[in-house]
Structures are given as C-alpha cells and as structure tokens.
CSV table of C-alpha atoms in Angstrom, one decimal:
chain,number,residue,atom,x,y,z
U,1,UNK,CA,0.0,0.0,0.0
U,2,UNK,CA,2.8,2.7,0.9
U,3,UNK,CA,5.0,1.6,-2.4
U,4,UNK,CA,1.4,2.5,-4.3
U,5,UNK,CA,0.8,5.6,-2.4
U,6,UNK,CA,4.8,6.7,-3.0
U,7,UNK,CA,4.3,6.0,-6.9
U,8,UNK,CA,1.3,7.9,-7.3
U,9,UNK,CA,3.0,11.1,-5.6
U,10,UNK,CA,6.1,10.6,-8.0
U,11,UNK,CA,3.6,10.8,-10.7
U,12,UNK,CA,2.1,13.2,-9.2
U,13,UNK,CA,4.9,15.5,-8.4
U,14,UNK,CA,6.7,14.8,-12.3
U,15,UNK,CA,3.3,16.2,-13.8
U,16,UNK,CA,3.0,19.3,-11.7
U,17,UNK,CA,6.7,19.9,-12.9
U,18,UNK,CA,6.1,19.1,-16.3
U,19,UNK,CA,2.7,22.1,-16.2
U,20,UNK,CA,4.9,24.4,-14.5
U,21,UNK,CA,7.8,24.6,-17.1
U,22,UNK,CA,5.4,24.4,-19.7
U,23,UNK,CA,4.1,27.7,-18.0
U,24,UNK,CA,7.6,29.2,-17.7
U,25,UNK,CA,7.9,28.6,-21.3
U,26,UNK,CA,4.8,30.4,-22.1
U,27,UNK,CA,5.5,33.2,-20.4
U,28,UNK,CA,9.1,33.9,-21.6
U,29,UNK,CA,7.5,33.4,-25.3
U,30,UNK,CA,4.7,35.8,-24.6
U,31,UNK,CA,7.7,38.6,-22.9
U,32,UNK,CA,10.0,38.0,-25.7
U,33,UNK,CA,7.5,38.8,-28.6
U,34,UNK,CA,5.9,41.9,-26.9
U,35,UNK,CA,9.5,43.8,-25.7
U,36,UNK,CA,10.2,43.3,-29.7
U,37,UNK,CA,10.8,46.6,-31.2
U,38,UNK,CA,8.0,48.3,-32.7
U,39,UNK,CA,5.2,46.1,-30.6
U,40,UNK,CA,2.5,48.9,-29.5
U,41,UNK,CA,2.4,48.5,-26.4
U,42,UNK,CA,6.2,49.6,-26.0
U,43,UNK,CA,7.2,51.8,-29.0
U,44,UNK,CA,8.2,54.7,-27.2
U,45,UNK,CA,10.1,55.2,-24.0
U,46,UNK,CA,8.6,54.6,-20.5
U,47,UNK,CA,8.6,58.1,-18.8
U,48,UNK,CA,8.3,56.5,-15.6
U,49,UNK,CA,11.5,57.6,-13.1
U,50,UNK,CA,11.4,53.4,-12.3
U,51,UNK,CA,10.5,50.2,-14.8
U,52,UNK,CA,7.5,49.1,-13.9
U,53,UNK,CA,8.0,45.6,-15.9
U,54,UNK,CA,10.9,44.0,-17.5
U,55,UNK,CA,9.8,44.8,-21.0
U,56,UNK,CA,9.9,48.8,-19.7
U,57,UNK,CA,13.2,48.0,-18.6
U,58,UNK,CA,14.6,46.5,-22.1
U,59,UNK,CA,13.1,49.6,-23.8
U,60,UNK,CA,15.1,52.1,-21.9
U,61,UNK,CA,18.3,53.8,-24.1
U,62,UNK,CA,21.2,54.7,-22.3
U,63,UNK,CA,21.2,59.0,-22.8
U,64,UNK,CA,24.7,59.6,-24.6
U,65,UNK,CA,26.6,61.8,-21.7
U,66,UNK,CA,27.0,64.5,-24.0
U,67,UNK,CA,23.6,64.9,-25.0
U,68,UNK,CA,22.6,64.8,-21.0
U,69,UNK,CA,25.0,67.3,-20.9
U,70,UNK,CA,24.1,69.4,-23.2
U,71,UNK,CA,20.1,69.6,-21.8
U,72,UNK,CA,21.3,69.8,-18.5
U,73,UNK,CA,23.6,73.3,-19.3
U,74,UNK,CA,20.3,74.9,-21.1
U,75,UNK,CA,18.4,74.4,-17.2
U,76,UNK,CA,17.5,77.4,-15.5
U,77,UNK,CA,19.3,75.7,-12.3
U,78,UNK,CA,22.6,75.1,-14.3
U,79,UNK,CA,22.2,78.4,-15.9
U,80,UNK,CA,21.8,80.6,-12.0
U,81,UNK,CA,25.4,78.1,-10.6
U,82,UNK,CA,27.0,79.1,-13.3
U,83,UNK,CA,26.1,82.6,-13.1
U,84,UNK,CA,26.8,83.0,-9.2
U,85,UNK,CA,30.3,80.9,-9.3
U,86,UNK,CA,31.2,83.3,-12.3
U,87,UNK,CA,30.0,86.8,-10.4
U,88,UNK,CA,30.3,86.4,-6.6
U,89,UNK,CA,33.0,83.4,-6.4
U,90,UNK,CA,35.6,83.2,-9.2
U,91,UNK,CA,36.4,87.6,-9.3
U,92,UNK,CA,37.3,87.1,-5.9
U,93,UNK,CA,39.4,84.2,-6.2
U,94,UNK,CA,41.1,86.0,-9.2
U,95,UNK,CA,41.8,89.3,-7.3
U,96,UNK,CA,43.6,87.1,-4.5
U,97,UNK,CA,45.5,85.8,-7.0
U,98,UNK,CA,44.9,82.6,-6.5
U,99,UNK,CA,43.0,81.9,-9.7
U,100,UNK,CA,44.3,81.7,-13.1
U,101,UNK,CA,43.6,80.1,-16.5
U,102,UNK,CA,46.6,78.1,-16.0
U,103,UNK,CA,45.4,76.7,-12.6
U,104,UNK,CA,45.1,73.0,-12.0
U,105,UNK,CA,41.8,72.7,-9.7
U,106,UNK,CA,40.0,69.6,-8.3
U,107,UNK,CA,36.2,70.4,-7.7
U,108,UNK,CA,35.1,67.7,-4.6
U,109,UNK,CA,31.5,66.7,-4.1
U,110,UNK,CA,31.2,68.4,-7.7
U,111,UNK,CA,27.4,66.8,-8.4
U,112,UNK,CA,26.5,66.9,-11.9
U,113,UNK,CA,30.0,68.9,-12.6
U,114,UNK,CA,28.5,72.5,-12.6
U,115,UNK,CA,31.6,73.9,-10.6
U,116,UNK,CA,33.6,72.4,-13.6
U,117,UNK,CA,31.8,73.7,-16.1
U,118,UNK,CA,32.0,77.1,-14.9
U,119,UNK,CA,35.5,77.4,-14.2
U,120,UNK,CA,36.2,76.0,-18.3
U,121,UNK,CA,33.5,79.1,-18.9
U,122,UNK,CA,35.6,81.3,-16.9
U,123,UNK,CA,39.0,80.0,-19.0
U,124,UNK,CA,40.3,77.3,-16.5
U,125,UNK,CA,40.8,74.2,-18.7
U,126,UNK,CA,42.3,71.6,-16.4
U,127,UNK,CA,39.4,71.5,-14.0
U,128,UNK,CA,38.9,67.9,-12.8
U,129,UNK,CA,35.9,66.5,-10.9
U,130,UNK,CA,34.9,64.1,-8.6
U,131,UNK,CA,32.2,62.8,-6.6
U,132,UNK,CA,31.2,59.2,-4.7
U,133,UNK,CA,28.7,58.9,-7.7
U,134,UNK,CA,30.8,59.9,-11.4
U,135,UNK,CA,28.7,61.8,-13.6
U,136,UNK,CA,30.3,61.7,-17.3
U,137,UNK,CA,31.5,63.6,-19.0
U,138,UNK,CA,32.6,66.0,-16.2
U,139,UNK,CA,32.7,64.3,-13.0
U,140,UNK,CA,34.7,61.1,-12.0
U,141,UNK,CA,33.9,58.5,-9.1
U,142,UNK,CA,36.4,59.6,-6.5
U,143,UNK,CA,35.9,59.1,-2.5
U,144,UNK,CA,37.0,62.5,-0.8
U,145,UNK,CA,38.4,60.7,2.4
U,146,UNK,CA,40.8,58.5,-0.5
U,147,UNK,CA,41.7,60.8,-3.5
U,148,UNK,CA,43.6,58.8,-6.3
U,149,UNK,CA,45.9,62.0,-6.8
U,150,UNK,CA,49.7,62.5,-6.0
U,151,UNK,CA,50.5,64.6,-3.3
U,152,UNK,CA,50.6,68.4,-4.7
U,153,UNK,CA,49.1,67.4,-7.9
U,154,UNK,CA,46.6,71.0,-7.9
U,155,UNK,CA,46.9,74.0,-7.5
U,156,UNK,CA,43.2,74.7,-5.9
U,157,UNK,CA,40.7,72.6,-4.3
U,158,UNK,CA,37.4,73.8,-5.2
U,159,UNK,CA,33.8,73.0,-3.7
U,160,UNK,CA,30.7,74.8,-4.2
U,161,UNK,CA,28.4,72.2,-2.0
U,162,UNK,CA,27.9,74.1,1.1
U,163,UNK,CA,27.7,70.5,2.9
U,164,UNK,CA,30.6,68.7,1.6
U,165,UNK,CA,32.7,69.5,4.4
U,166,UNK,CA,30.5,69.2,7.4
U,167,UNK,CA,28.4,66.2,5.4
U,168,UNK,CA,31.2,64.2,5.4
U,169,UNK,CA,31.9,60.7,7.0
U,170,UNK,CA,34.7,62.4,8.3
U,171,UNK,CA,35.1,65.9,8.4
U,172,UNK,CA,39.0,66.4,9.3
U,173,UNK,CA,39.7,63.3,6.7
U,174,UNK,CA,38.2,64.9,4.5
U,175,UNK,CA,40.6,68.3,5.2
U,176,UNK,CA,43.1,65.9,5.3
U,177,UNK,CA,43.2,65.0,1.6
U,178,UNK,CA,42.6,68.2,0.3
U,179,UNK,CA,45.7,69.7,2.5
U,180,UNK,CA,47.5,66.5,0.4
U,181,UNK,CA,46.5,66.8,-2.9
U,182,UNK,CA,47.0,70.7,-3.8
U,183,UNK,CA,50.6,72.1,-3.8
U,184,UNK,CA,52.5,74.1,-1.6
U,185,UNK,CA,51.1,77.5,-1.5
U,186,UNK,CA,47.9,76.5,-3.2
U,187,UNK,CA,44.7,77.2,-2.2
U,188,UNK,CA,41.4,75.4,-0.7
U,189,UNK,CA,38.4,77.6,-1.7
U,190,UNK,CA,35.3,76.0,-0.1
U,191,UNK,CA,31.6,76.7,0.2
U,192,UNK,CA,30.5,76.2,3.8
U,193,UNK,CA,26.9,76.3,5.2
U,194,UNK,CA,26.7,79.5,7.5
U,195,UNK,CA,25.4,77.8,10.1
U,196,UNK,CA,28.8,75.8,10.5
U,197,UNK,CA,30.6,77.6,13.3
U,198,UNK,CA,34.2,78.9,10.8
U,199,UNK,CA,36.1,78.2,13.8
U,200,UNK,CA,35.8,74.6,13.6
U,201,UNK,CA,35.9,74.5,9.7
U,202,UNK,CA,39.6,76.0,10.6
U,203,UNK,CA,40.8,73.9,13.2
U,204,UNK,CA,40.6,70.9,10.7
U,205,UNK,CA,43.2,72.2,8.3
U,206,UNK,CA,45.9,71.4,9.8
U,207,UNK,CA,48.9,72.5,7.2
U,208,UNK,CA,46.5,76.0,6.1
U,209,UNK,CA,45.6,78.8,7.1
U,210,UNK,CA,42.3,81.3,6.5
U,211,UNK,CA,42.6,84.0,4.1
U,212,UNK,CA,39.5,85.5,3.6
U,213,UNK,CA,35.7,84.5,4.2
U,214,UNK,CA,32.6,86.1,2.5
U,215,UNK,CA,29.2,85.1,2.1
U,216,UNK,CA,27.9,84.1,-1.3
U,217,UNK,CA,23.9,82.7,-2.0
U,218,UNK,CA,24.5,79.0,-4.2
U,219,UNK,CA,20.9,78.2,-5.7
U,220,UNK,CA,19.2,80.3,-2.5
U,221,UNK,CA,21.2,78.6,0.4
U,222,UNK,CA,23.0,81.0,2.3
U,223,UNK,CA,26.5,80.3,2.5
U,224,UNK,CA,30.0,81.6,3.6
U,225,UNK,CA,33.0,81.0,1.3
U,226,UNK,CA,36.1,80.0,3.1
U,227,UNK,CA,39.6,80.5,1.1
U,228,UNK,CA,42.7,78.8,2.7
U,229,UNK,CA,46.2,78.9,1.6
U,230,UNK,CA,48.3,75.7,2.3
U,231,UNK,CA,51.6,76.4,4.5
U,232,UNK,CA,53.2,72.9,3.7
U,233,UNK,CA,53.2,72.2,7.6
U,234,UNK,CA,51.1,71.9,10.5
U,235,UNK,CA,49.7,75.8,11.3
U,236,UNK,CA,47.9,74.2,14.8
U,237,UNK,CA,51.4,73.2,16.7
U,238,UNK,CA,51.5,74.6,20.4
C-alpha cells in the first residue's frame, strides 16, 4: 500500500513539474514577442522615473553623456550656478591671486559637474571633478576621504556644495586630503553652510591657514565661502 501511495505522488509530483515549465515557457514566449521593437504596447520610451516591468526596462536607451550634458547646461538651475560661481566666487578668487587660467583645480562633491563647467566658462581648462557617484563627462567617481591624486598634484581645491565638508563621514579626513593633494602655497576655496561655526571648519586644516571668508547665495542657500592657503606644515602646533 505505501509503495502505491509513493508511486502515485512521484507521478504526481513529475506532472506538476512538467505544467509548470510548460508555463515558464509560455510566459518567456509571450515577454519575448511583446518587448520586440516596434510592438505597441512599448514603441516609445517609458517616462516612468522606475521600470515598472521587464519589458519597460529593455526599452530604456542609455542617454549619450554628451547629450545629458548638453540639456542639463540649457536648465535654468545650471544656468543661475554658473552665473553665481562666475559673479560672486571666481572675481574674488582672481583678485587674490589665486586663480588663473593656468590653474590645476579639483572640484570635490562636484554633483552633476557645474563647478567644472563654470570654471572651463571662466577660461580654466584643467578642472577635474569628482564625486562618490561619477557623472560623465565632467565628473569622476572619487571618495574624498581617499583621492587617487599624488600629493601636490593641484593648485586649488574647489567645492561649491555648502555641505561637503560638514556632510562628510569624516570631516578632518576629509581636510586631510585636500591639504595633500593641492601644492604648496595653493589654495582650498570651499563653500560652507553658515550655520557651521568657521572656527571649527579651521581647526581641521591642519597645514592651512584662512585668508579671507565672504558670504555668497548657491541656488538660495546661504553660505560663507572659506579660502585657505596651504603652508606645507602643520599651522595648529602649540
């Protein structure tokens, strides 16, 4: 009787497997025929910010980084950064001397690369930069506590992100490899949230020292620009 009742559930358990591949079959025929190109249901792109099936998915094209570029530049947003960095920030870094179209700069926590993009506007053309997520064509993946630069390799560390410093994992790491990477003499011109008490912002460079601070407005946020020159050694011995 159990030998019967064990045969019959083999049986049993062979023809459910059997229905369900034939199921699985069906279905991959039925996805591949209507993700084809130029089925109706999915002859244009999905506006949706997430796929909502896998045939959605297939029918997304990956935007040439140029092109992205180039609609991202002709956004009012893009348009205003530019406009500030190239009015309230850059003059001033000129007029200090600390500027110039020969300048090698790193932009840190650089976004979408709009801190690039203006200094190239403003005649800068080694401008290089990097954020934890890259952003072709003008931003690289880079993490700010680990830069893959030489020591001295800029002349200027840039950021425009008023919470780049005091947003970081680790604020005087952070200070740390910015102090490494630009030169002897160079500068570290960053935008700080004016909340942040300056004092502390200062106490973390260890090898700089404040030049000048002024406050500057990036995309209506209220901020104070902090320009540091780097001494080559440690300005906070006792």
């Amino acid at each position: 009787m159990d030998g019967h009742v064990r045969r019959l559930l083999n049986r049993v358990s062979i023809a459910l497997a059997a229905v369900a591949t034939a199921a699985l079959l069906q279905l991959f025929r039925h996805s591949s025929s209507s993700c084809l190109v130029g089925s109706p249901a999915y002859s244009s792109l999905s506006l949706a910010p997430f796929p909502r099936t896998s045939c959605d998915a297939a029918s997304r094209r990956v935007v040439d980084p140029d092109l992205r570029l180039a609609k991202l530049r002709s956004s009012p947003r893009w348009r205003r950064r530019i406009a500030v960095l190239s009015a309230a920030v850059f003059p001033q870094l000129l007029r200090l001397r600390l500027l110039h179209s020969s300048s090698r700069v790193l932009c840190l926590a650089a976004g979408a690369g709009q801190a690039v993009d203006a200094l190239h506007v403003a005649g800068v053309g080694d401008a290089t930069g990097v954020d934890l997520v890259d952003f072709p064509p003008l931003v690289r993946r880079a993490d700010p506590h680990n830069l893959p630069f030489f020591d001295g390799a800029f002349d200027m560390v840039f950021s425009d992100d008023p919470l780049a410093l005091p947003g970081a994992l680790f604020p005087s790491r952070f200070a740390a490899e910015a102090e490494r990477v630009v030169r002897h003499g160079g500068a570290i011109a960053l935008a700080v949230d004016r909340h942040v008490d300056l004092s502390t912002v200062a106490s973390l460079f260890k090898r700089s020292r404040v030049v000048e601070v002024w406050n500057a407005t990036l995309d209506g946020s209220a901020a104070s620009m902090v320009i540091l020159r780097n001494n080559g050694t440690n300005t906070k011995q006792h």
